[in-house]
């Protein structure tokens, strides 16, 4: 050893690894002092779920939806999954990094709905509503006795009001489509709206019946295709409610919400599925944003004429295939031999995703039944799947309204003509066979169509 040097003994690599593992275990035990519970079983000691009777006539008879796994509630859970829809993962991350206490209980004072909606008879009909909790907005009003006893009950619906400011609405006012009336449209051109946000709450027997499959098949598919994330889908057949980790929906109401179930008032409606590229950023490869803007104008105009307008916005990006899949399909469409044609529009989606559409509108009418809709006077949609789902659920549609020709981007002709050929509503001509090959989108490098 060199004179004047010092020597310290360093732990061996395996000792350092063991120390790091021990430290991590200590951190986990500090955050979660109880043992890991991978799943539960109906007859297990300590399992006593809060009574939940889907379709009961009153909230007291129905009971609250309880999904929390905190120490005080885990034995009382009557639902599989976690609150918050797809945002439950961010909540877990917030807990993991110490930004949120795992036992945090929300203070729901002053959060009550700004407007009263319902109740309607459909709320207690297990055939009409199976994908949302009809009492999900009324936790403070009807289930406070449970929260006072320490049961963690969370709202899954919120109702508020707001103003909307859109450049397109300024244009509509300038063109005389809408007028500043101080009621629906303010003097500075803002739209007054009532907004409803809803997270998914699935009554599994009803969802299975809606799709014509067995509940056992539904549970197994949900278990397998979420990577086994929810073992209680298999081990707890007594739990019939599932909170899936998917996006929810937002309702925008123009005019008085009390007019929605009123048969003497006209109702204009659009059911819109999310398209971030068009709705937010203005991509012109589809008609999503122009159709959405047109429907907002028509809904506001209906409200100004004494009726009511409703836009329902579902988080089903890229026909529920997702934005990554959608962009892969865009690439394939633009690169295929012969160019981007209506004839191959759906084929390219099927080549990538295996299916052309996964929105499956069977559950969509539930929110309409929650709103008390019985008749839609003007349905701003060309979708045959949406139309058939709504009418099949018992709601009358008087008039179907297609997107005006002058609102349609040139590159979106491929989409519309392919959809019309596949069954979408139109009052115009329908391309078939070889004529679909003549409907072609622009190439990437073309500035103009």
mmCIF file with all atom_site columns, C-alpha atoms in Angstrom, residues 131 210 249 271 273 312 314 316 359-369 379 385-387 389-390:
data_model
loop_
_atom_site.group_PDB
_atom_site.id
_atom_site.type_symbol
_atom_site.label_atom_id
_atom_site.label_alt_id
_atom_site.label_comp_id
_atom_site.label_asym_id
_atom_site.label_entity_id
_atom_site.label_seq_id
_atom_site.pdbx_PDB_ins_code
_atom_site.Cartn_x
_atom_site.Cartn_y
_atom_site.Cartn_z
_atom_site.occupancy
_atom_site.B_iso_or_equiv
_atom_site.pdbx_formal_charge
_atom_site.auth_seq_id
_atom_site.auth_comp_id
_atom_site.auth_asym_id
_atom_site.auth_atom_id
_atom_site.pdbx_PDB_model_num
ATOM 1  C CA . UNK A 1 131 ? -72.657 1.257  -18.864 1.00 0.00 ? 131 UNK A CA 1
ATOM 2  C CA . UNK A 1 210 ? -76.451 -6.091 -24.930 1.00 0.00 ? 210 UNK A CA 1
ATOM 3  C CA . UNK A 1 249 ? -67.803 10.882 -22.206 1.00 0.00 ? 249 UNK A CA 1
ATOM 4  C CA . UNK A 1 271 ? -73.212 11.791 -30.846 1.00 0.00 ? 271 UNK A CA 1
ATOM 5  C CA . UNK A 1 273 ? -66.571 10.036 -31.198 1.00 0.00 ? 273 UNK A CA 1
ATOM 6  C CA . UNK A 1 312 ? -72.381 13.846 -26.657 1.00 0.00 ? 312 UNK A CA 1
ATOM 7  C CA . UNK A 1 314 ? -67.236 9.941  -26.466 1.00 0.00 ? 314 UNK A CA 1
ATOM 8  C CA . UNK A 1 316 ? -63.236 6.591  -28.619 1.00 0.00 ? 316 UNK A CA 1
ATOM 9  C CA . UNK A 1 359 ? -66.696 1.558  -31.226 1.00 0.00 ? 359 UNK A CA 1
ATOM 10 C CA . UNK A 1 360 ? -69.533 -0.968 -31.068 1.00 0.00 ? 360 UNK A CA 1
ATOM 11 C CA . UNK A 1 361 ? -72.362 1.506  -30.435 1.00 0.00 ? 361 UNK A CA 1
ATOM 12 C CA . UNK A 1 362 ? -74.504 -0.914 -28.408 1.00 0.00 ? 362 UNK A CA 1
ATOM 13 C CA . UNK A 1 363 ? -73.688 0.880  -25.128 1.00 0.00 ? 363 UNK A CA 1
ATOM 14 C CA . UNK A 1 364 ? -73.878 4.409  -26.537 1.00 0.00 ? 364 UNK A CA 1
ATOM 15 C CA . UNK A 1 365 ? -77.638 5.024  -26.025 1.00 0.00 ? 365 UNK A CA 1
ATOM 16 C CA . UNK A 1 366 ? -77.309 4.614  -22.252 1.00 0.00 ? 366 UNK A CA 1
ATOM 17 C CA . UNK A 1 367 ? -76.346 8.271  -21.772 1.00 0.00 ? 367 UNK A CA 1
ATOM 18 C CA . UNK A 1 368 ? -79.375 9.314  -23.841 1.00 0.00 ? 368 UNK A CA 1
ATOM 19 C CA . UNK A 1 369 ? -81.661 7.304  -21.566 1.00 0.00 ? 369 UNK A CA 1
ATOM 20 C CA . UNK A 1 379 ? -79.962 13.748 -35.500 1.00 0.00 ? 379 UNK A CA 1
ATOM 21 C CA . UNK A 1 385 ? -74.450 2.076  -36.409 1.00 0.00 ? 385 UNK A CA 1
ATOM 22 C CA . UNK A 1 386 ? -75.379 5.006  -34.154 1.00 0.00 ? 386 UNK A CA 1
ATOM 23 C CA . UNK A 1 387 ? -78.812 5.361  -35.728 1.00 0.00 ? 387 UNK A CA 1
ATOM 24 C CA . UNK A 1 389 ? -78.382 1.542  -31.768 1.00 0.00 ? 389 UNK A CA 1
ATOM 25 C CA . UNK A 1 390 ? -80.480 4.545  -30.744 1.00 0.00 ? 390 UNK A CA 1
#
